[in-house]
Short mmCIF file of N, CA and C in Angstrom, two decimals:
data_model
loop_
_atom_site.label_atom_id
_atom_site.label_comp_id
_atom_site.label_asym_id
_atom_site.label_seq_id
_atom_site.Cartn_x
_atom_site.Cartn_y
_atom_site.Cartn_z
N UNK A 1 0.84 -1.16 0.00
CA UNK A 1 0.00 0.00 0.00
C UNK A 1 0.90 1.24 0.00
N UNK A 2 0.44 2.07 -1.27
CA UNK A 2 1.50 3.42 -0.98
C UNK A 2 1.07 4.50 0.17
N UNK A 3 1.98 4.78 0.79
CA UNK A 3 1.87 5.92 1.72
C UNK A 3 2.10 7.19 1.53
N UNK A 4 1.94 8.31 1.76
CA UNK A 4 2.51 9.51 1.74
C UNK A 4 1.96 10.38 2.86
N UNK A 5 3.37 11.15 2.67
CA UNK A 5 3.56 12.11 4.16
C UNK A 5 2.89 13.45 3.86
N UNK A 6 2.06 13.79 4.65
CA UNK A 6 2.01 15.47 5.09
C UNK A 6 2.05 15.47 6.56
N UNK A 7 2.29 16.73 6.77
CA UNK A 7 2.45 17.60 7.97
C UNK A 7 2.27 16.90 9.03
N UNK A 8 3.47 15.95 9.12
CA UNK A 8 4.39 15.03 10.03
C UNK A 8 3.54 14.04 10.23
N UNK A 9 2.34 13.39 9.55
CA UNK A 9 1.82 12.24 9.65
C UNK A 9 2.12 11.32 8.21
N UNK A 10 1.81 10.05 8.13
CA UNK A 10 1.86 9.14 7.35
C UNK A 10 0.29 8.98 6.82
N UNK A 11 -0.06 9.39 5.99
CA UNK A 11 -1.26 8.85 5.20
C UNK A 11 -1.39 7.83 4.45
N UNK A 12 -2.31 6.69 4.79
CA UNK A 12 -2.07 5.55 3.87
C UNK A 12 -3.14 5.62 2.40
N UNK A 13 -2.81 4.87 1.59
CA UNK A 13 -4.20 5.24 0.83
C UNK A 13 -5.04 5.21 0.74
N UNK A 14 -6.07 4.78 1.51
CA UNK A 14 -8.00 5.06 2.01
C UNK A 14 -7.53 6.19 3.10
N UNK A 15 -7.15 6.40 3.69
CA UNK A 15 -6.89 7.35 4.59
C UNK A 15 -6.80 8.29 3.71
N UNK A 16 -5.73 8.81 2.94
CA UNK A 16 -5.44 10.06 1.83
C UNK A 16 -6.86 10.14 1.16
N UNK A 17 -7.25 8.78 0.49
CA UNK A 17 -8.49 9.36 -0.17
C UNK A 17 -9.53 10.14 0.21
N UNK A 18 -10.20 9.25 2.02
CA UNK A 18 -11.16 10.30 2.91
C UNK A 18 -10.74 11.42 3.28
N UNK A 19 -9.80 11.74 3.10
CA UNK A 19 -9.02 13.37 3.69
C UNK A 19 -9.92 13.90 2.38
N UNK A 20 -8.95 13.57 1.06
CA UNK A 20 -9.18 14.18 -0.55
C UNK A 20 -10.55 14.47 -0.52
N UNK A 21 -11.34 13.37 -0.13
CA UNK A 21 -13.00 13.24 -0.44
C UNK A 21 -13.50 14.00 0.36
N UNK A 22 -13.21 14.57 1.44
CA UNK A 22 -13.49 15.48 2.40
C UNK A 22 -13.72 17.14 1.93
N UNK A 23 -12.06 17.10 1.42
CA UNK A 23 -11.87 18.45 0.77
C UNK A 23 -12.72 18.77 -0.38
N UNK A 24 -12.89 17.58 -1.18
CA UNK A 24 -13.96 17.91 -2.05
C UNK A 24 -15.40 18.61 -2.06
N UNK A 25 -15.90 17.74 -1.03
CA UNK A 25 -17.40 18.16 -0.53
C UNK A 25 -17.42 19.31 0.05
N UNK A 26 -15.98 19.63 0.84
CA UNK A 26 -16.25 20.70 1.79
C UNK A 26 -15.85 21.77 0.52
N UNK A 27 -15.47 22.18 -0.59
CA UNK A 27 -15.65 22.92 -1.68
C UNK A 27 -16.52 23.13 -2.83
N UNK A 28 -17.39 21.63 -2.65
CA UNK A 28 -18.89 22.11 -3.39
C UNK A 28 -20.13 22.18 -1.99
N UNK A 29 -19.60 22.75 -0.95
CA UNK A 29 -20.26 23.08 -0.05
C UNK A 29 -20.51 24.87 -0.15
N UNK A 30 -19.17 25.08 -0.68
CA UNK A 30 -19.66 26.98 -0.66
C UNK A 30 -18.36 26.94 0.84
N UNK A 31 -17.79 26.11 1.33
CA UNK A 31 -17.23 26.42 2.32
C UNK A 31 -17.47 26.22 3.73
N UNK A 32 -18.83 25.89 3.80
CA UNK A 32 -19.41 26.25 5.01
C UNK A 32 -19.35 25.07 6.11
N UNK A 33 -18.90 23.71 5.37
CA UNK A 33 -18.65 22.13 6.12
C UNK A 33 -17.09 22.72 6.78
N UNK A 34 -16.77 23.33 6.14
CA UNK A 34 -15.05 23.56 6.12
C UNK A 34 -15.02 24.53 7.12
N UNK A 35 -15.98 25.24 6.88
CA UNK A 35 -15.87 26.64 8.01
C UNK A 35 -16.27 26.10 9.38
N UNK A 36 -17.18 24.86 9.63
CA UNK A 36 -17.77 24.09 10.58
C UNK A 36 -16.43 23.63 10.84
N UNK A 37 -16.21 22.81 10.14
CA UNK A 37 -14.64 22.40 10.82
C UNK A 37 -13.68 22.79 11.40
N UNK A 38 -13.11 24.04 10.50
CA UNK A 38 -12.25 25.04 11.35
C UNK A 38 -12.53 25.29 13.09
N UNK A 39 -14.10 25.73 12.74
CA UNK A 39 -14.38 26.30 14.13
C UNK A 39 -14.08 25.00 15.30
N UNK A 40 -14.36 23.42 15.06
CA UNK A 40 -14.73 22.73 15.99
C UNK A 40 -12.86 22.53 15.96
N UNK A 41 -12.19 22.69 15.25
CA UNK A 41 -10.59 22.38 15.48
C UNK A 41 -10.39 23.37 16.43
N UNK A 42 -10.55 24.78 16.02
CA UNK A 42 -10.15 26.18 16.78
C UNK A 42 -10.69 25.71 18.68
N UNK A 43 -12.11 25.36 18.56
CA UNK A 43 -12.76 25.33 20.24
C UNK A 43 -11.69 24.31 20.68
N UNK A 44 -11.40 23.31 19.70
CA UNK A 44 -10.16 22.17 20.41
C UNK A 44 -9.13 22.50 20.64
N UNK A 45 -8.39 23.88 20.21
CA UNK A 45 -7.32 24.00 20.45
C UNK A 45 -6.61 23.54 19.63
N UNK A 46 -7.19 22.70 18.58
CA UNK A 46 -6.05 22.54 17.17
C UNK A 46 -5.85 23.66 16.32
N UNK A 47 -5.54 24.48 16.79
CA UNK A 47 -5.09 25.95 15.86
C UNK A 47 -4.32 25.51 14.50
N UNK A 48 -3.11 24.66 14.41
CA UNK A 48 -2.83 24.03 13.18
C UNK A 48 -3.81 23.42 11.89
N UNK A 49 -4.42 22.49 12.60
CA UNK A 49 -5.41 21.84 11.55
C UNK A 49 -6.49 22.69 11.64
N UNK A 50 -7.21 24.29 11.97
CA UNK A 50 -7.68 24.79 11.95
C UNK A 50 -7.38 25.55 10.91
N UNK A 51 -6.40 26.11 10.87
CA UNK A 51 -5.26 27.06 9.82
C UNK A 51 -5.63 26.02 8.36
N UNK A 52 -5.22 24.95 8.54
CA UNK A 52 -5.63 24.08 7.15
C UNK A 52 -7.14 24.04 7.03
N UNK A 53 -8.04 23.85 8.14
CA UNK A 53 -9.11 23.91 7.37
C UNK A 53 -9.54 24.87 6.59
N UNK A 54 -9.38 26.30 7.13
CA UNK A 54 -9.78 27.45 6.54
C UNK A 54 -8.99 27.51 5.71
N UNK A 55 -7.81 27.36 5.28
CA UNK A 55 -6.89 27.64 4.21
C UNK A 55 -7.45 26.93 3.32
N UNK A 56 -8.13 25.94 3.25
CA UNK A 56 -8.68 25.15 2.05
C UNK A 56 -10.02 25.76 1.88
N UNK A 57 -10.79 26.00 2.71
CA UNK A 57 -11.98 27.23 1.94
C UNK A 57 -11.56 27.88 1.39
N UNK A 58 -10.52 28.60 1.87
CA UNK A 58 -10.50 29.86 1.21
C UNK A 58 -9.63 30.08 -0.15
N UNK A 59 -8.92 28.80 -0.42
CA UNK A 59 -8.56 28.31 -1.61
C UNK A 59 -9.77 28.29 -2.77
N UNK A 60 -10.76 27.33 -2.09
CA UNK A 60 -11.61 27.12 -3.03
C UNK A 60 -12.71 28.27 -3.13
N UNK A 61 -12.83 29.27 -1.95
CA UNK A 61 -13.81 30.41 -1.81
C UNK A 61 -13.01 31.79 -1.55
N UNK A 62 -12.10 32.18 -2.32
CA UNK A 62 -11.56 33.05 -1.30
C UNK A 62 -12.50 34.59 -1.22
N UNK A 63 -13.37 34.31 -1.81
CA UNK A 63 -14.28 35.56 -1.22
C UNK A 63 -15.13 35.25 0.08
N UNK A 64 -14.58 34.40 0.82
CA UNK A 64 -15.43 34.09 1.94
C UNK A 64 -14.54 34.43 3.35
N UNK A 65 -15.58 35.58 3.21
CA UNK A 65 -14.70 36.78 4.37
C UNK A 65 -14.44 36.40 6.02
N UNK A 66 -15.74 35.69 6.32
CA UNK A 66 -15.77 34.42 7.59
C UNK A 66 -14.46 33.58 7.51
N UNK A 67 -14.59 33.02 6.35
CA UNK A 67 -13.06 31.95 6.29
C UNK A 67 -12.15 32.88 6.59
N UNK A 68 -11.53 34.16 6.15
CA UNK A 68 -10.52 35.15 6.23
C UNK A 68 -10.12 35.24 7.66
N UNK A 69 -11.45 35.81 8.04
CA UNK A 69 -11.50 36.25 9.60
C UNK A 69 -11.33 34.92 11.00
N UNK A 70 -12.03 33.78 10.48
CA UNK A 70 -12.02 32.50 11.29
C UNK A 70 -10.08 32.18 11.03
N UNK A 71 -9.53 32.44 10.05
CA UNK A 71 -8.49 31.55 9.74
C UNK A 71 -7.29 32.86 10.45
N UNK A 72 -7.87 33.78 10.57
CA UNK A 72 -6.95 34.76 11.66
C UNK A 72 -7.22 34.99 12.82
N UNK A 73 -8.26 34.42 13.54
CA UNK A 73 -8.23 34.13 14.54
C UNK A 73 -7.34 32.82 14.81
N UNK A 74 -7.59 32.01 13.80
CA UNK A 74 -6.74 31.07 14.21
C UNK A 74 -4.92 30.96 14.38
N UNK A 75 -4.68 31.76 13.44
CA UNK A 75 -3.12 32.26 13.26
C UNK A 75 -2.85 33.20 14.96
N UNK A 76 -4.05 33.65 15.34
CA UNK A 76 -3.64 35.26 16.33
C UNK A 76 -3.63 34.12 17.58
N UNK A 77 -4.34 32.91 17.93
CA UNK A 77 -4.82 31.64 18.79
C UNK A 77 -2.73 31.38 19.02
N UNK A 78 -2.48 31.27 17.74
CA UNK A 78 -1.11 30.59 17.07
C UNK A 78 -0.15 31.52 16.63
N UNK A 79 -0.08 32.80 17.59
CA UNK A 79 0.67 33.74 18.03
C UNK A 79 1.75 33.93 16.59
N UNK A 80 0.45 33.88 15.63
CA UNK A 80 0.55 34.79 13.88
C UNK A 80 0.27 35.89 13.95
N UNK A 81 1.05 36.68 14.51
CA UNK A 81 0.10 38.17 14.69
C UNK A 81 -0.03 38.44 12.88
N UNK A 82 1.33 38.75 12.51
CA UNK A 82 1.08 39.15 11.13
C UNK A 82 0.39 37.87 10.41
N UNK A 83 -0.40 36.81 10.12
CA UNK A 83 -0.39 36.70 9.37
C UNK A 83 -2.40 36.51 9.95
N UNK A 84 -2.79 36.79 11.11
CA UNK A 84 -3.76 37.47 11.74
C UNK A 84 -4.05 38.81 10.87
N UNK A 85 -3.20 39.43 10.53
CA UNK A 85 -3.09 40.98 10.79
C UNK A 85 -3.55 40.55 9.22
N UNK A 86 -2.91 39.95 8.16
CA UNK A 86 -3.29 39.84 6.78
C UNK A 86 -4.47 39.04 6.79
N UNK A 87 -4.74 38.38 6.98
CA UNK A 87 -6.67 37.56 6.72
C UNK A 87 -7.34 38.74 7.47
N UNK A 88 -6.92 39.61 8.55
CA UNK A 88 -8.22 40.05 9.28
C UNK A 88 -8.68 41.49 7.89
N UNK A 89 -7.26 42.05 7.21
CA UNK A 89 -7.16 43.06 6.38
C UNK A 89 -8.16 42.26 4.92
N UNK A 90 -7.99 41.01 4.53
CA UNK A 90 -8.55 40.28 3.65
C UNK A 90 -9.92 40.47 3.98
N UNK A 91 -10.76 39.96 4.72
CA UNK A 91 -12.00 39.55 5.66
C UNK A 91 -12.10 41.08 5.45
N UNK A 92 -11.76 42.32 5.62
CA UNK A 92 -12.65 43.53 5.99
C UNK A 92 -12.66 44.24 3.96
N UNK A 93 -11.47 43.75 3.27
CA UNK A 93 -11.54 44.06 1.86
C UNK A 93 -12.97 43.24 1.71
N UNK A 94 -13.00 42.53 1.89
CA UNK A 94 -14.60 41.27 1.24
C UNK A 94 -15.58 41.95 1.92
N UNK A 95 -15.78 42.35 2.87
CA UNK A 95 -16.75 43.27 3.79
C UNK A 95 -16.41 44.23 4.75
N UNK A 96 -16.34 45.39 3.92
CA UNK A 96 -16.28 46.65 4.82
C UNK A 96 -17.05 46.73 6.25
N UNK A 97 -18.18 45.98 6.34
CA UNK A 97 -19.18 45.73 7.25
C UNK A 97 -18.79 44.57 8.18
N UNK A 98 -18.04 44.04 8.40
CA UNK A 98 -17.60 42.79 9.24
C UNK A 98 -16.71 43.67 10.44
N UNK A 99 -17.80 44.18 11.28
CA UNK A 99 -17.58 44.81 12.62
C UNK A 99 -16.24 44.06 13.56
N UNK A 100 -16.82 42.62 13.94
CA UNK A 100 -15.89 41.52 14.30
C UNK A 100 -14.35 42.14 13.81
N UNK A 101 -14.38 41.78 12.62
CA UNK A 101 -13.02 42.00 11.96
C UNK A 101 -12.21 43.45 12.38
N UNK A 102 -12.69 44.62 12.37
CA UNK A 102 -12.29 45.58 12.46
C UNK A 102 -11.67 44.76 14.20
N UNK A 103 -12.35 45.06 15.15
CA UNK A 103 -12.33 44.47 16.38
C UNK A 103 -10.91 43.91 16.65
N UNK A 104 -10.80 42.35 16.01
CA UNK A 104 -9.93 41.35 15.69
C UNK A 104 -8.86 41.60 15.66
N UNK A 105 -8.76 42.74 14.38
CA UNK A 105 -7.43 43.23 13.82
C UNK A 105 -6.56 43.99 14.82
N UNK A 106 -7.91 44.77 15.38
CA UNK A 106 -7.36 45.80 17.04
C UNK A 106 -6.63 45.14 17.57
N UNK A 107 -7.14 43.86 18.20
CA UNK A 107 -6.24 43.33 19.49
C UNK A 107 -5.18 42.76 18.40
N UNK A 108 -4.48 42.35 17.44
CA UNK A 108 -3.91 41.30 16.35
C UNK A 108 -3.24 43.03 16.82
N UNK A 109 -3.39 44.37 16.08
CA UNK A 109 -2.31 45.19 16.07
C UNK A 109 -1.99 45.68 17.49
N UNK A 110 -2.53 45.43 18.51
CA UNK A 110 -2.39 45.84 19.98
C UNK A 110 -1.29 44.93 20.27
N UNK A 111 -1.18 43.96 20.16
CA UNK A 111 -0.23 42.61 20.66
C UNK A 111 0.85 42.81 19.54
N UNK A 112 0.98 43.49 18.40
CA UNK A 112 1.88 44.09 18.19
C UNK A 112 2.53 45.34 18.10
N UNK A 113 2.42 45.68 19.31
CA UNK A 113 2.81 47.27 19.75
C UNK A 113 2.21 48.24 18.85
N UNK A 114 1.50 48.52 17.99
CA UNK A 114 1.15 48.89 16.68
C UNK A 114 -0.31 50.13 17.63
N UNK A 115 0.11 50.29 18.35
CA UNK A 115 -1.23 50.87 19.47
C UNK A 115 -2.16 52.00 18.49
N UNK A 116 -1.50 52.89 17.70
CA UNK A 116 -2.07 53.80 16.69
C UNK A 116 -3.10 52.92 16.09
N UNK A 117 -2.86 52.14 15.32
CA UNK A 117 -3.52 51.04 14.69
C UNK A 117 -4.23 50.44 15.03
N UNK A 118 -4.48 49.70 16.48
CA UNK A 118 -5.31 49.46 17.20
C UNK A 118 -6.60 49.89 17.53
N UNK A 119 -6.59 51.40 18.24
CA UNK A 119 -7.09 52.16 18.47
C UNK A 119 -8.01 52.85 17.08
N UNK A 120 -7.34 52.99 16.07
CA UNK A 120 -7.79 53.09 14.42
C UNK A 120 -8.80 52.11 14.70
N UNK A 121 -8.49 50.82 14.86
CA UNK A 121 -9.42 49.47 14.72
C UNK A 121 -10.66 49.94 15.37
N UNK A 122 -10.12 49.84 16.53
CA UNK A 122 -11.46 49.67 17.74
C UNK A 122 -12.38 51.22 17.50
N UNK A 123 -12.03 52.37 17.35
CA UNK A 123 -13.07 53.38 16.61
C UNK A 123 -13.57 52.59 15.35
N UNK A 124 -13.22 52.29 14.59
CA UNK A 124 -13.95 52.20 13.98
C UNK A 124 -15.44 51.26 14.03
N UNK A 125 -15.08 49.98 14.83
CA UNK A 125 -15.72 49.55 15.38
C UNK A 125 -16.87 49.79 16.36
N UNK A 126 -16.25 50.75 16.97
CA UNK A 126 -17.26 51.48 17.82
C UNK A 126 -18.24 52.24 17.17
N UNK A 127 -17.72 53.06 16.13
CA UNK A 127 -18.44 54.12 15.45
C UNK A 127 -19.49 53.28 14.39
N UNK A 128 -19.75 52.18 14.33
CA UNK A 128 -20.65 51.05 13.75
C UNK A 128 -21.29 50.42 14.54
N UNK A 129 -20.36 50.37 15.95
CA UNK A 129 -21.51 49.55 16.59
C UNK A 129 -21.15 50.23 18.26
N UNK A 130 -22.23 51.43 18.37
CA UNK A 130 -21.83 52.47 19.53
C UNK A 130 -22.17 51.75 21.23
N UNK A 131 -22.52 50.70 21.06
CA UNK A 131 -22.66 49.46 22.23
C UNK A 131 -21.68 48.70 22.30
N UNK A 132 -20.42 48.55 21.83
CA UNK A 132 -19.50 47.44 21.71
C UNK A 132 -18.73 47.43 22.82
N UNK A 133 -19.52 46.99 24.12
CA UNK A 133 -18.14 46.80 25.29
C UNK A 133 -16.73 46.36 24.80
N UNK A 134 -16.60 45.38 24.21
CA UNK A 134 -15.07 44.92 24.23
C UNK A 134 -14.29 45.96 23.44
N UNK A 135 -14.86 46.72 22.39
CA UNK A 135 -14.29 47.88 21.94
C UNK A 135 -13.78 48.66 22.98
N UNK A 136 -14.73 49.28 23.37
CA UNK A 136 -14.43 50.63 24.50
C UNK A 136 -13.21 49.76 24.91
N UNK A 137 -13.37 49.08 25.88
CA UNK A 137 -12.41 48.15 26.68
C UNK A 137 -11.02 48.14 26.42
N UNK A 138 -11.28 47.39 24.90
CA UNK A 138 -9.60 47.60 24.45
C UNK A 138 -9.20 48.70 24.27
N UNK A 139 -10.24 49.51 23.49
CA UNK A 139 -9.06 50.83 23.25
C UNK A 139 -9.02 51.10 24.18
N UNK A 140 -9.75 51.66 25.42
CA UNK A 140 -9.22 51.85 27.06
C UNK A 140 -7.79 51.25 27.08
N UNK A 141 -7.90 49.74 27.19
CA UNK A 141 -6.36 49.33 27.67
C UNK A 141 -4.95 49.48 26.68
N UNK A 142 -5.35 50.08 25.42
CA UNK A 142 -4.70 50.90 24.46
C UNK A 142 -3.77 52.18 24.73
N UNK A 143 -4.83 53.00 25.22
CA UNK A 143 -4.99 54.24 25.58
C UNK A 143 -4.08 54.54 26.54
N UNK A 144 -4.52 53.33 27.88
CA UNK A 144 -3.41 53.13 28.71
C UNK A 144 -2.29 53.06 28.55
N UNK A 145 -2.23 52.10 27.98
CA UNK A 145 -0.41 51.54 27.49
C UNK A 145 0.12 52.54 26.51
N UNK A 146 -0.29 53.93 25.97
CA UNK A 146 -0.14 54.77 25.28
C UNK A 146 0.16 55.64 26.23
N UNK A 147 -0.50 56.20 27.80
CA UNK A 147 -0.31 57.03 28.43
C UNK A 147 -1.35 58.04 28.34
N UNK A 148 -1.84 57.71 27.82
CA UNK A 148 -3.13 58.46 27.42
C UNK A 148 -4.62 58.27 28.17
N UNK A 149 -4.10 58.70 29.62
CA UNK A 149 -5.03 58.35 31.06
C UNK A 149 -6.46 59.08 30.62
N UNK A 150 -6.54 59.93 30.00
CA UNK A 150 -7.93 61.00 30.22
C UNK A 150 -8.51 59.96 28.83
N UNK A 151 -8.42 59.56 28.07
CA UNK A 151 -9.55 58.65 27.11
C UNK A 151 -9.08 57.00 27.37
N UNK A 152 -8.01 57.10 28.19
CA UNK A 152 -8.31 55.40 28.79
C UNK A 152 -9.77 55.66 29.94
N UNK A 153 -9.51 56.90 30.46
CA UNK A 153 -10.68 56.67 31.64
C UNK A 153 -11.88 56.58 30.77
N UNK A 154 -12.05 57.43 30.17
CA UNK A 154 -13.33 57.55 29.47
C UNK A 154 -13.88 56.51 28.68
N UNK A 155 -12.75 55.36 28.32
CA UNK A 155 -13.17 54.46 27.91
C UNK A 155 -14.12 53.56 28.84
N UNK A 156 -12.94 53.20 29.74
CA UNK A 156 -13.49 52.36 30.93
C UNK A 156 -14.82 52.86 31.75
N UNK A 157 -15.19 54.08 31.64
CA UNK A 157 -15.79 54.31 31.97
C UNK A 157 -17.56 54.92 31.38
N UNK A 158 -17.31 54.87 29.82
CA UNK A 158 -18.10 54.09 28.69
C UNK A 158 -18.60 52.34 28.89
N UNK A 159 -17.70 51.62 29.12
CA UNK A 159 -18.05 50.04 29.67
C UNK A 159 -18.91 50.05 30.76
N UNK A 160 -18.63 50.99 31.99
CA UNK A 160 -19.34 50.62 33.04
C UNK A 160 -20.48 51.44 33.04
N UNK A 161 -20.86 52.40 31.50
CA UNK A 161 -22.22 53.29 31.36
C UNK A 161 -23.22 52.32 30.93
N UNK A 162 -21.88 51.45 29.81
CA UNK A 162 -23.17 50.74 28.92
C UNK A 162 -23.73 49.50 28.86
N UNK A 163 -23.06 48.61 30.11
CA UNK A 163 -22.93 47.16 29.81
C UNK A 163 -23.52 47.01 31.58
N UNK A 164 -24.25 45.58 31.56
CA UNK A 164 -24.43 45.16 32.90
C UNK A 164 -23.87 44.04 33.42
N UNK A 165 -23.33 43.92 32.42
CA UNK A 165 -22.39 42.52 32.35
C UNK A 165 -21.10 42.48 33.79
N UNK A 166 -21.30 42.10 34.76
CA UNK A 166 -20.60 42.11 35.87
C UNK A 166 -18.98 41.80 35.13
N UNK A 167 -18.40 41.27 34.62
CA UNK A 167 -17.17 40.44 33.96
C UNK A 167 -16.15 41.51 33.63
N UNK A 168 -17.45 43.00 32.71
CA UNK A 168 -17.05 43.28 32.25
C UNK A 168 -16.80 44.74 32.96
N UNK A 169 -17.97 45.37 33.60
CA UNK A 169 -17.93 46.03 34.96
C UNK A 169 -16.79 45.69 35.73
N UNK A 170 -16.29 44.46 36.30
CA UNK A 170 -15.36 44.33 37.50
C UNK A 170 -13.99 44.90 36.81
N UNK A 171 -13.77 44.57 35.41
CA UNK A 171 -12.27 44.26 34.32
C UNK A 171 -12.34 46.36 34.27
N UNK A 172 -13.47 46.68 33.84
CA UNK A 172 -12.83 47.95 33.41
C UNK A 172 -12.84 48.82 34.95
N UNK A 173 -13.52 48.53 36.08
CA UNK A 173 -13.51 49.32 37.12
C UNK A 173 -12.05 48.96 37.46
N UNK A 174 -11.48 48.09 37.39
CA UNK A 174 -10.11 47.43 37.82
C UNK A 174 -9.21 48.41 37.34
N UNK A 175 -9.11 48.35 35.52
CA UNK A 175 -8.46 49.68 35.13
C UNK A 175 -8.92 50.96 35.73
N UNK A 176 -9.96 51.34 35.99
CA UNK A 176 -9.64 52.71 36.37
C UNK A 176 -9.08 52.76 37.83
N UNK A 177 -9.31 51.51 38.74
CA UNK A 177 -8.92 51.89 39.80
C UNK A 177 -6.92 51.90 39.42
N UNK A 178 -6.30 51.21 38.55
CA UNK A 178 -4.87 51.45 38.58
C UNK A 178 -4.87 53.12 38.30
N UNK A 179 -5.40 53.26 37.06
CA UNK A 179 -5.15 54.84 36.72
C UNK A 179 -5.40 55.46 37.38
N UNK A 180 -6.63 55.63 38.46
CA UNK A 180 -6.93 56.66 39.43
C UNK A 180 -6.72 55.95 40.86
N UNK A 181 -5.85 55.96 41.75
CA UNK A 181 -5.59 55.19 42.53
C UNK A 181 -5.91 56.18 43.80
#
């Protein structure tokens, strides 16, 4: 029986074929078996075979801005900032409207010191969706790490105007209590 190798396993040949036959369906699917997949690899913590699932949608779909955005979360999971930072930029070219994404890219350019950029992100986000606790939030802890105490407060203190969410109340009262001590 012939074998062949990918990405440090041995595939035998019914094995290679159900992989092949897999990829198939999941490309006259529109993507969306594939995009199922990704996600249940990503909740597992297989960030690798997550990265391949979406990389093969988006082979066969690459206008599928979900795949873009799912497959940079998975890279950002798998401490890809840049290559996070390129699907999340892909995902917002396919839809200017993919709020998430703007979001995404924030923390993807926050975790790379890139704080201007960040902050770019998370307004914009906000300014689409004027309820977005985790927005305010980050750019708050942006703002911070910028030095920029008078719209970190105001951030944090936007979270605890608009949200009842205790999680999220305790996290930003926390920041203001460092800044205002």
């Amino acid at each position: 029986m012939r074998r062949f190798r990918t990405t440090g396993r041995w595939w035998s040949g019914p094995a290679l074929m159900l992989v092949l036959a897999v990829i198939l369906i999941l490309g006259a699917c529109g993507g969306k078996e594939g995009t199922r997949l990704g996600d249940e690899l990503y909740e597992q913590g297989e960030f690798e075979q997550a990265i391949a699932a979406y990389a093969t949608v988006i082979a066969e779909h690459p206008e599928n801005a979900v795949a873009h955005n799912n497959l940079a979360n998975a890279y950002l999971a798998n401490r890809n900032y840049p290559g996070a930072i390129e699907h999340y930029s892909q995902a917002l070219e396919l839809d200017a409207t993919f709020i998430r994404a703007y979001y995404n890219r924030g923390i993807a350019y926050y975790l790379t010191d890139n704080l201007d950029q960040a902050i770019a992100d998370f307004d914009t986000a906000i300014s689409r969706m004027p309820f977005y606790t985790e927005a305010y939030y980050s750019r708050g802890v942006a703002h911070a790490r910028k030095g920029n105490t008078d719209q970190a407060m105001a951030d944090f203190n936007k979270v605890l105007e608009i949200t009842d969410d205790t999680a999220w109340r305790e996290k930003a009262q926390a920041e203001l209590d460092k800044l205002n001590p």
